[in-house]
PDB file of C-alpha atoms in Angstrom:
ATOM      1  CA  MET A 133     117.279-102.470  16.706  1.00  0.00           C
ATOM      2  CA  ARG A 134     117.503 -98.338  17.411  1.00  0.00           C
ATOM      3  CA  ILE A 135     114.132 -98.876  19.250  1.00  0.00           C
ATOM      4  CA  LEU A 136     114.220 -95.053  19.851  1.00  0.00           C
ATOM      5  CA  LEU A 137     112.366 -93.763  22.355  1.00  0.00           C
ATOM      6  CA  ILE A 138     111.932 -89.729  22.066  1.00  0.00           C
ATOM      7  CA  LEU A 139     113.335 -87.479  25.312  1.00  0.00           C
ATOM      8  CA  LEU A 140     113.139 -83.424  25.173  1.00  0.00           C
ATOM      9  CA  PHE A 141     114.262 -81.742  27.553  1.00  0.00           C
ATOM     10  CA  LEU A 142     111.447 -78.468  27.124  1.00  0.00           C
ATOM     11  CA  ALA A 143     112.755 -75.228  28.218  1.00  0.00           C
ATOM     12  CA  PRO A 144     109.161 -74.470  30.431  1.00  0.00           C
ATOM     13  CA  VAL A 145     110.078 -77.668  32.193  1.00  0.00           C
ATOM     14  CA  ILE A 146     113.623 -77.814  32.614  1.00  0.00           C
ATOM     15  CA  TYR A 147     116.697 -75.893  32.207  1.00  0.00           C
ATOM     16  CA  SER A 148     120.268 -76.083  31.488  1.00  0.00           C
ATOM     17  CA  THR A 149     122.865 -74.749  29.306  1.00  0.00           C
ATOM     18  CA  ALA A 150     122.120 -77.236  26.716  1.00  0.00           C
ATOM     19  CA  ALA A 151     118.959 -78.663  25.128  1.00  0.00           C
ATOM     20  CA  PHE A 152     118.778 -81.769  22.987  1.00  0.00           C
ATOM     21  CA  ALA A 153     116.735 -84.319  21.537  1.00  0.00           C
ATOM     22  CA  LEU A 154     116.279 -88.153  20.055  1.00  0.00           C
ATOM     23  CA  GLY A 155     114.643 -89.048  17.318  1.00  0.00           C
ATOM     24  CA  THR A 156     111.559 -92.275  16.382  1.00  0.00           C
ATOM     25  CA  ARG A 157     111.753 -95.734  14.825  1.00  0.00           C
ATOM     26  CA  SER A 158     111.141 -93.762  11.034  1.00  0.00           C
ATOM     27  CA  ALA A 159     113.875 -94.150   8.714  1.00  0.00           C
ATOM     28  CA  ASN A 160     116.349 -96.796  10.381  1.00  0.00           C
ATOM     29  CA  GLY A 161     117.133 -98.930   7.443  1.00  0.00           C
ATOM     30  CA  ILE A 162     115.634-102.424   8.563  1.00  0.00           C
ATOM     31  CA  ASP A 163     112.464-104.627   8.061  1.00  0.00           C
ATOM     32  CA  ALA A 164     109.938-102.514   6.008  1.00  0.00           C
ATOM     33  CA  VAL A 165     109.470 -99.376   4.294  1.00  0.00           C
ATOM     34  CA  ASP A 166     106.778 -96.684   4.648  1.00  0.00           C
ATOM     35  CA  PHE A 167     104.592 -94.457   2.101  1.00  0.00           C
ATOM     36  CA  GLU A 168     107.437 -92.046   2.155  1.00  0.00           C
ATOM     37  CA  ASP A 169     110.109 -94.284   1.717  1.00  0.00           C
ATOM     38  CA  ARG A 170     111.217 -94.120   4.826  1.00  0.00           C
ATOM     39  CA  ILE A 171     112.018 -97.646   6.865  1.00  0.00           C
ATOM     40  CA  LEU A 172     110.463 -99.091  10.350  1.00  0.00           C
ATOM     41  CA  ARG A 173     111.743-101.453  12.157  1.00  0.00           C
ATOM     42  CA  LYS A 174     109.499-104.147  13.561  1.00  0.00           C
ATOM     43  CA  PRO A 175     109.316-104.859  17.464  1.00  0.00           C
ATOM     44  CA  VAL A 176     111.557-108.195  17.608  1.00  0.00           C
ATOM     45  CA  GLN A 177     115.065-108.010  16.701  1.00  0.00           C
ATOM     46  CA  LYS A 178     117.451-110.813  16.249  1.00  0.00           C
ATOM     47  CA  VAL A 179     120.858-109.745  18.299  1.00  0.00           C
ATOM     48  CA  TYR A 180     124.459-111.734  17.628  1.00  0.00           C
ATOM     49  CA  PHE A 181     126.967-110.475  20.602  1.00  0.00           C
ATOM     50  CA  TRP A 182     130.364-109.587  19.714  1.00  0.00           C
ATOM     51  CA  PRO A 183     132.886-112.322  20.899  1.00  0.00           C
ATOM     52  CA  SER A 184     135.144-109.801  22.841  1.00  0.00           C
ATOM     53  CA  LEU A 185     131.828-108.998  25.169  1.00  0.00           C
ATOM     54  CA  THR A 186     132.412-110.473  28.739  1.00  0.00           C
ATOM     55  CA  ASP A 187     129.934-112.651  30.429  1.00  0.00           C
ATOM     56  CA  PHE A 188     129.166-110.025  32.969  1.00  0.00           C
ATOM     57  CA  GLU A 189     128.793-107.950  29.723  1.00  0.00           C
ATOM     58  CA  LYS A 190     126.516-109.926  28.447  1.00  0.00           C
ATOM     59  CA  ASN A 191     124.455-110.246  31.352  1.00  0.00           C
ATOM     60  CA  VAL A 192     124.176-106.700  31.920  1.00  0.00           C
ATOM     61  CA  LEU A 193     122.472-106.623  28.146  1.00  0.00           C
ATOM     62  CA  ARG A 194     120.687-109.567  28.681  1.00  0.00           C
ATOM     63  CA  ASP A 195     119.317-108.038  31.719  1.00  0.00           C
ATOM     64  CA  ALA A 196     118.760-105.094  29.688  1.00  0.00           C
ATOM     65  CA  PHE A 197     116.052-107.288  27.557  1.00  0.00           C
ATOM     66  CA  VAL A 198     114.559-108.265  29.856  1.00  0.00           C
ATOM     67  CA  GLN A 199     113.158-105.322  31.699  1.00  0.00           C
ATOM     68  CA  ILE A 200     111.991-103.901  27.839  1.00  0.00           C
ATOM     69  CA  GLY A 201     110.424-107.528  27.400  1.00  0.00           C
ATOM     70  CA  ARG A 202     108.286-107.543  30.405  1.00  0.00           C
ATOM     71  CA  ARG A 203     106.338-103.875  29.873  1.00  0.00           C
ATOM     72  CA  THR A 204     106.920-103.497  26.057  1.00  0.00           C
ATOM     73  CA  CYS A 205     105.877-105.656  22.618  1.00  0.00           C
ATOM     74  CA  VAL A 206     109.581-104.668  21.910  1.00  0.00           C
ATOM     75  CA  LYS A 207     111.257-107.865  22.074  1.00  0.00           C
ATOM     76  CA  PHE A 208     115.274-109.205  22.019  1.00  0.00           C
ATOM     77  CA  GLU A 209     116.136-112.566  20.094  1.00  0.00           C
ATOM     78  CA  GLU A 210     119.382-113.403  20.938  1.00  0.00           C
ATOM     79  CA  GLN A 211     121.004-115.767  18.749  1.00  0.00           C
ATOM     80  CA  GLU A 212     124.563-117.481  18.871  1.00  0.00           C
ATOM     81  CA  TYR A 213     127.093-115.983  17.232  1.00  0.00           C
ATOM     82  CA  LYS A 214     127.917-116.852  14.132  1.00  0.00           C
ATOM     83  CA  PRO A 215     130.692-115.527  11.909  1.00  0.00           C
ATOM     84  CA  TRP A 216     130.401-113.220   9.033  1.00  0.00           C
ATOM     85  CA  TYR A 217     130.416-115.815   6.306  1.00  0.00           C
ATOM     86  CA  HIS A 218     127.447-118.228   8.080  1.00  0.00           C
ATOM     87  CA  ALA A 219     124.645-118.633   5.660  1.00  0.00           C
ATOM     88  CA  ASP A 220     122.826-117.230   8.408  1.00  0.00           C
ATOM     89  CA  ARG A 221     124.130-113.907   8.697  1.00  0.00           C
ATOM     90  CA  TRP A 222     123.033-114.168   4.937  1.00  0.00           C
ATOM     91  CA  ASP A 223     119.246-114.345   5.124  1.00  0.00           C
ATOM     92  CA  ALA A 224     117.965-111.212   3.155  1.00  0.00           C
ATOM     93  CA  ASN A 225     114.945-111.995   4.973  1.00  0.00           C
ATOM     94  CA  SER A 226     116.390-112.202   8.793  1.00  0.00           C
ATOM     95  CA  PRO A 227     117.868-108.351   9.906  1.00  0.00           C
ATOM     96  CA  HIS A 228     120.375-108.748  12.533  1.00  0.00           C
ATOM     97  CA  VAL A 229     121.610-106.755  14.890  1.00  0.00           C
ATOM     98  CA  LEU A 230     125.625-106.805  16.346  1.00  0.00           C
ATOM     99  CA  ILE A 231     126.102-105.804  19.592  1.00  0.00           C
ATOM    100  CA  ARG A 232     129.958-104.568  20.056  1.00  0.00           C
ATOM    101  CA  LYS A 233     131.196-101.813  23.241  1.00  0.00           C
ATOM    102  CA  SER A 234     133.407 -98.824  22.651  1.00  0.00           C
ATOM    103  CA  GLY A 235     135.740 -97.572  24.445  1.00  0.00           C
ATOM    104  CA  LYS A 236     135.117 -93.391  23.619  1.00  0.00           C
ATOM    105  CA  PHE A 237     131.315 -93.439  22.475  1.00  0.00           C
ATOM    106  CA  ALA A 238     127.986 -95.184  22.223  1.00  0.00           C
ATOM    107  CA  ALA A 239     127.119 -95.138  18.288  1.00  0.00           C
ATOM    108  CA  TYR A 240     124.289 -97.157  15.654  1.00  0.00           C
ATOM    109  CA  SER A 241     125.746 -97.950  12.219  1.00  0.00           C
ATOM    110  CA  ASP A 242     123.155 -99.223   9.609  1.00  0.00           C
ATOM    111  CA  ALA A 243     124.341-100.908   6.253  1.00  0.00           C
ATOM    112  CA  VAL A 244     123.038-102.554   3.581  1.00  0.00           C
ATOM    113  CA  VAL A 245     125.491-106.032   3.412  1.00  0.00           C
ATOM    114  CA  GLU A 246     126.182-106.206  -0.157  1.00  0.00           C
ATOM    115  CA  GLY A 247     122.605-104.905  -1.379  1.00  0.00           C
ATOM    116  CA  LEU A 248     121.534-108.115   0.569  1.00  0.00           C
ATOM    117  CA  VAL A 249     121.255-108.115   3.979  1.00  0.00           C
ATOM    118  CA  ASP A 250     119.906-105.349   6.604  1.00  0.00           C
ATOM    119  CA  ARG A 251     122.335-105.168   9.144  1.00  0.00           C
ATOM    120  CA  THR A 252     122.777-102.840  11.811  1.00  0.00           C
ATOM    121  CA  ILE A 253     125.954-102.352  14.888  1.00  0.00           C
ATOM    122  CA  LEU A 254     125.403-101.360  18.115  1.00  0.00           C
ATOM    123  CA  TYR A 255     129.058 -99.927  19.930  1.00  0.00           C
ATOM    124  CA  VAL A 256     127.764-100.033  23.666  1.00  0.00           C
ATOM    125  CA  ALA A 257     129.746 -97.109  25.560  1.00  0.00           C
ATOM    126  CA  GLN A 258     132.702 -99.274  27.762  1.00  0.00           C
ATOM    127  CA  SER A 259     131.277 -96.719  30.221  1.00  0.00           C
ATOM    128  CA  SER A 260     128.247 -98.581  30.857  1.00  0.00           C
ATOM    129  CA  PHE A 261     130.048-101.368  31.893  1.00  0.00           C
ATOM    130  CA  GLU A 262     131.864 -99.720  34.618  1.00  0.00           C
ATOM    131  CA  THR A 263     129.312 -98.058  37.371  1.00  0.00           C
ATOM    132  CA  ARG A 264     129.342-100.184  40.722  1.00  0.00           C
ATOM    133  CA  ASN A 265     125.790-100.210  40.395  1.00  0.00           C
ATOM    134  CA  PHE A 266     124.428-103.494  38.536  1.00  0.00           C
ATOM    135  CA  ASN A 267     121.279-101.385  38.057  1.00  0.00           C
ATOM    136  CA  ASN A 268     122.990 -98.612  37.128  1.00  0.00           C
ATOM    137  CA  SER A 269     124.553-100.026  34.382  1.00  0.00           C
ATOM    138  CA  ARG A 270     121.162-102.058  32.961  1.00  0.00           C
ATOM    139  CA  GLY A 271     119.415 -98.450  33.264  1.00  0.00           C
ATOM    140  CA  MET A 272     122.753 -96.969  30.548  1.00  0.00           C
ATOM    141  CA  VAL A 273     122.620 -99.329  28.690  1.00  0.00           C
ATOM    142  CA  MET A 274     118.612 -99.725  27.942  1.00  0.00           C
ATOM    143  CA  ASP A 275     119.308 -96.006  27.427  1.00  0.00           C
ATOM    144  CA  GLN A 276     121.361 -96.975  24.643  1.00  0.00           C
ATOM    145  CA  LEU A 277     119.008 -99.280  23.213  1.00  0.00           C
ATOM    146  CA  VAL A 278     116.160 -96.967  23.212  1.00  0.00           C
ATOM    147  CA  SER A 279     117.496 -93.726  22.385  1.00  0.00           C
ATOM    148  CA  GLY A 280     118.383 -92.208  18.609  1.00  0.00           C
ATOM    149  CA  GLY A 281     121.584 -90.875  17.056  1.00  0.00           C
ATOM    150  CA  ILE A 282     123.286 -87.762  17.295  1.00  0.00           C
ATOM    151  CA  PRO A 283     121.523 -84.299  16.380  1.00  0.00           C
ATOM    152  CA  ASN A 284     122.344 -83.337  12.634  1.00  0.00           C
ATOM    153  CA  LEU A 285     124.242 -86.677  11.823  1.00  0.00           C
ATOM    154  CA  GLY A 286     121.493 -88.754  11.108  1.00  0.00           C
ATOM    155  CA  THR A 287     119.080 -88.546  13.038  1.00  0.00           C
ATOM    156  CA  PRO A 288     115.519 -89.677  12.502  1.00  0.00           C
ATOM    157  CA  ASP A 289     112.664 -87.553  11.758  1.00  0.00           C
ATOM    158  CA  TYR A 290     109.892 -87.486  15.086  1.00  0.00           C
ATOM    159  CA  ASN A 291     107.128 -89.687  14.959  1.00  0.00           C
ATOM    160  CA  PRO A 292     104.817 -87.200  16.093  1.00  0.00           C
ATOM    161  CA  ILE A 293     103.001 -90.401  18.333  1.00  0.00           C
ATOM    162  CA  GLN A 294     105.911 -89.999  20.783  1.00  0.00           C
ATOM    163  CA  LEU A 295     104.876 -86.030  20.893  1.00  0.00           C
ATOM    164  CA  THR A 296     101.489 -86.729  22.369  1.00  0.00           C
ATOM    165  CA  TRP A 297     102.940 -87.910  25.673  1.00  0.00           C
ATOM    166  CA  PRO A 298     104.233 -85.455  28.288  1.00  0.00           C
ATOM    167  CA  PHE A 299     108.173 -84.883  29.438  1.00  0.00           C
ATOM    168  CA  ASP A 300     108.792 -87.536  32.274  1.00  0.00           C
ATOM    169  CA  PRO A 301     111.970 -86.633  34.115  1.00  0.00           C
ATOM    170  CA  GLU A 302     112.749 -89.957  35.662  1.00  0.00           C
ATOM    171  CA  SER A 303     112.332 -91.539  32.242  1.00  0.00           C
ATOM    172  CA  ILE A 304     115.501 -94.127  31.735  1.00  0.00           C
ATOM    173  CA  THR A 305     116.501 -91.955  28.407  1.00  0.00           C
ATOM    174  CA  VAL A 306     117.494 -89.125  30.944  1.00  0.00           C
ATOM    175  CA  PRO A 307     121.170 -89.735  32.472  1.00  0.00           C
ATOM    176  CA  LEU A 308     121.693 -89.614  35.949  1.00  0.00           C
ATOM    177  CA  TRP A 309     124.448 -87.067  35.611  1.00  0.00           C
ATOM    178  CA  ALA A 310     121.435 -84.784  34.610  1.00  0.00           C
ATOM    179  CA  ARG A 311     120.422 -84.112  38.506  1.00  0.00           C
ATOM    180  CA  GLU A 312     123.831 -82.265  38.536  1.00  0.00           C
ATOM    181  CA  LYS A 313     123.523 -80.189  35.748  1.00  0.00           C
ATOM    182  CA  PHE A 314     119.709 -79.288  35.466  1.00  0.00           C
ATOM    183  CA  ARG A 315     116.890 -78.462  37.989  1.00  0.00           C
ATOM    184  CA  LEU A 316     113.225 -78.522  37.352  1.00  0.00           C
ATOM    185  CA  THR A 317     110.744 -75.331  36.472  1.00  0.00           C
ATOM    186  CA  PRO A 318     108.137 -74.272  38.479  1.00  0.00           C
ATOM    187  CA  TYR A 319     106.065 -75.857  35.780  1.00  0.00           C
ATOM    188  CA  CYS A 320     107.267 -79.251  36.623  1.00  0.00           C
ATOM    189  CA  PRO A 321     105.917 -79.216  40.751  1.00  0.00           C
ATOM    190  CA  ALA A 322     105.121 -82.797  40.842  1.00  0.00           C
ATOM    191  CA  ARG A 323     108.249 -83.963  40.923  1.00  0.00           C
ATOM    192  CA  ASN A 324     111.827 -82.978  42.793  1.00  0.00           C
ATOM    193  CA  ASP A 325     115.402 -82.379  41.310  1.00  0.00           C
ATOM    194  CA  ALA A 326     116.202 -85.355  42.666  1.00  0.00           C
ATOM    195  CA  ASP A 327     113.737 -87.728  40.714  1.00  0.00           C
ATOM    196  CA  ILE A 328     115.993 -86.569  37.205  1.00  0.00           C
ATOM    197  CA  GLY A 329     117.443 -89.609  35.896  1.00  0.00           C
ATOM    198  CA  ALA A 330     115.818 -92.066  38.474  1.00  0.00           C
ATOM    199  CA  GLY A 331     114.686 -94.327  36.007  1.00  0.00           C
ATOM    200  CA  GLN A 332     118.307 -94.937  34.659  1.00  0.00           C
ATOM    201  CA  ARG A 333     119.603 -94.650  38.531  1.00  0.00           C
ATOM    202  CA  VAL A 334     117.280 -97.940  39.029  1.00  0.00           C
ATOM    203  CA  GLY A 335     117.577 -99.435  35.572  1.00  0.00           C
ATOM    204  CA  LEU A 336     113.733 -99.132  34.632  1.00  0.00           C
ATOM    205  CA  LEU A 337     111.393 -98.007  32.503  1.00  0.00           C
ATOM    206  CA  THR A 338     109.097 -95.360  33.629  1.00  0.00           C
ATOM    207  CA  LYS A 339     105.156 -95.566  32.787  1.00  0.00           C
ATOM    208  CA  TRP A 340     105.358 -93.240  30.438  1.00  0.00           C
ATOM    209  CA  ASP A 341     108.761 -94.716  28.461  1.00  0.00           C
ATOM    210  CA  THR A 342     106.527 -98.124  28.346  1.00  0.00           C
ATOM    211  CA  VAL A 343     103.346 -96.014  26.981  1.00  0.00           C
ATOM    212  CA  LYS A 344     106.062 -94.098  24.492  1.00  0.00           C
ATOM    213  CA  LEU A 345     107.302 -97.368  23.122  1.00  0.00           C
ATOM    214  CA  ASN A 346     104.048 -99.463  23.193  1.00  0.00           C
ATOM    215  CA  SER A 347     102.212 -96.565  21.397  1.00  0.00           C
ATOM    216  CA  MET A 348     105.031 -96.947  18.078  1.00  0.00           C
ATOM    217  CA  TYR A 349     105.078-100.304  18.513  1.00  0.00           C
ATOM    218  CA  CYS A 350     101.487-101.672  19.820  1.00  0.00           C
ATOM    219  CA  PRO A 351      99.311 -99.170  20.546  1.00  0.00           C
ATOM    220  CA  ASP A 352      96.217-101.745  21.345  1.00  0.00           C
ATOM    221  CA  LYS A 353      98.369-102.193  24.843  1.00  0.00           C
ATOM    222  CA  VAL A 354      98.428 -98.389  25.383  1.00  0.00           C
ATOM    223  CA  VAL A 355      95.730 -98.368  28.368  1.00  0.00           C
ATOM    224  CA  ASP A 356      95.156 -96.123  31.206  1.00  0.00           C
ATOM    225  CA  ALA A 357      97.637 -93.317  29.719  1.00  0.00           C
ATOM    226  CA  ASP A 358      95.830 -89.567  29.611  1.00  0.00           C
ATOM    227  CA  PRO A 359      98.585 -87.442  28.229  1.00  0.00           C
ATOM    228  CA  SER A 360      97.233 -84.650  30.599  1.00  0.00           C
ATOM    229  CA  ARG A 361      97.793 -86.309  33.588  1.00  0.00           C
ATOM    230  CA  GLY A 362     101.747 -86.727  33.317  1.00  0.00           C
ATOM    231  CA  PRO A 363     104.497 -86.951  35.784  1.00  0.00           C
ATOM    232  CA  CYS A 364     105.219 -83.503  36.256  1.00  0.00           C
ATOM    233  CA  VAL A 365     101.621 -81.977  37.388  1.00  0.00           C
ATOM    234  CA  VAL A 366     100.396 -85.901  39.235  1.00  0.00           C
ATOM    235  CA  PRO A 367     102.294 -86.126  42.719  1.00  0.00           C
ATOM    236  CA  ARG A 368     103.344 -89.364  44.252  1.00  0.00           C
ATOM    237  CA  SER A 369     101.231 -89.255  47.762  1.00  0.00           C
ATOM    238  CA  LYS A 370     104.425 -89.015  50.164  1.00  0.00           C
ATOM    239  CA  ASP A 371     105.271 -85.688  47.954  1.00  0.00           C
ATOM    240  CA  LEU A 372     101.728 -84.023  48.498  1.00  0.00           C
ATOM    241  CA  ASP A 373     102.320 -81.869  50.597  1.00  0.00           C
ATOM    242  CA  SER A 374     105.463 -80.301  49.237  1.00  0.00           C
ATOM    243  CA  PHE A 375     103.752 -80.441  45.517  1.00  0.00           C
ATOM    244  CA  LYS A 376     100.987 -78.036  47.231  1.00  0.00           C
ATOM    245  CA  LYS A 377     103.248 -75.297  47.792  1.00  0.00           C
ATOM    246  CA  ARG A 378     105.279 -75.714  44.962  1.00  0.00           C
ATOM    247  CA  LEU A 379     101.971 -75.392  42.885  1.00  0.00           C
ATOM    248  CA  TRP A 380     101.192 -72.618  44.674  1.00  0.00           C
ATOM    249  CA  ALA A 381     103.996 -70.833  43.512  1.00  0.00           C
ATOM    250  CA  TYR A 382     103.688 -72.266  40.070  1.00  0.00           C
ATOM    251  CA  LYS A 383     100.280 -70.381  40.285  1.00  0.00           C
ATOM    252  CA  ARG A 384     101.900 -67.258  41.587  1.00  0.00           C
ATOM    253  CA  LEU A 385     104.148 -66.872  38.697  1.00  0.00           C
ATOM    254  CA  LEU A 386     101.402 -67.388  36.213  1.00  0.00           C
ATOM    255  CA  ALA A 387      99.830 -64.456  37.659  1.00  0.00           C
ATOM    256  CA  LYS A 388     102.587 -62.391  37.989  1.00  0.00           C
ATOM    257  CA  ASN A 389     103.766 -63.088  34.003  1.00  0.00           C
ATOM    258  CA  THR A 390      99.590 -63.143  32.771  1.00  0.00           C
ATOM    259  CA  LYS A 391      99.460 -59.406  34.629  1.00  0.00           C
ATOM    260  CA  ARG A 392     102.734 -58.260  33.400  1.00  0.00           C
ATOM    261  CA  ARG A 393     101.349 -59.728  29.386  1.00  0.00           C
ATOM    262  CA  LYS A 394      98.112 -57.710  29.738  1.00  0.00           C
ATOM    263  CA  ALA A 395     100.026 -54.599  30.987  1.00  0.00           C
ATOM    264  CA  LYS A 396     102.897 -54.863  28.046  1.00  0.00           C
ATOM    265  CA  ALA A 397      99.697 -55.605  25.866  1.00  0.00           C
ATOM    266  CA  LYS A 398      98.095 -52.540  26.775  1.00  0.00           C
ATOM    267  CA  VAL A 399     101.038 -50.115  26.238  1.00  0.00           C
ATOM    268  CA  VAL A 400     101.907 -51.374  22.674  1.00  0.00           C
ATOM    269  CA  LYS A 401      98.468 -50.482  22.199  1.00  0.00           C
ATOM    270  CA  LYS A 402      97.784 -47.218  23.428  1.00  0.00           C
ATOM    271  CA  HIS A 403     101.651 -46.675  21.567  1.00  0.00           C
ATOM    272  CA  LYS A 404      99.561 -47.863  18.452  1.00  0.00           C
ATOM    273  CA  THR A 405      96.899 -45.478  19.366  1.00  0.00           C
ATOM    274  CA  VAL A 406      98.967 -42.493  18.997  1.00  0.00           C
TER     275      VAL A 406
END
């Protein structure tokens, strides 16, 4: 169930008082084993909704499934709820996911029940359903569907494929509140601070969210994706003027830092000579 889209708050791109990262699909405990004995998930997920979910909450989840499925090869197949003792829940060839809600946190719990059935429980944060905007609720749920676990508590290893793609401040995995605590550095001149968390605000995957997911699950569908032309370096037409100003400031900063490094290296070399 954990589709696991990586999000890196890189120092050269965005700064804050904290930094964190999410994992990839490796070592997740369901579907298939790779050559390193790590488990890999397939892009099709069978999902059961816990009976306590309201109709509204189910609709938000279904809409999140649709939005992810529209642009990626990752699909969620909702199943009619069945109690734990039902035969379908004990099919060793049919791993499944239970989606519940939690009032305090969002988390995953993987288990092999009785050594037979791979089961994942996804606890969706109750707060995701309590926003005033439906799209924002959907975005928060989508973030929890594609994000990894808590660092140092079973977070899977990173998939090198994801690291080949650029940082995206508008990613669905960047929370909307991040714009209040984070600022883009001069190394991301093509986007504004107001763009931080935009994907989660509107509840839609960005181009680079789509690329990262598809590059892991169906790389043949990744087209027109040049990692050197990410959102931080390619401005929108409406932002072209402000981009030129920020780009000029960035070049000045780069030249200043380069000059400073050369001067420092010269001093060090002189001291070594003496």
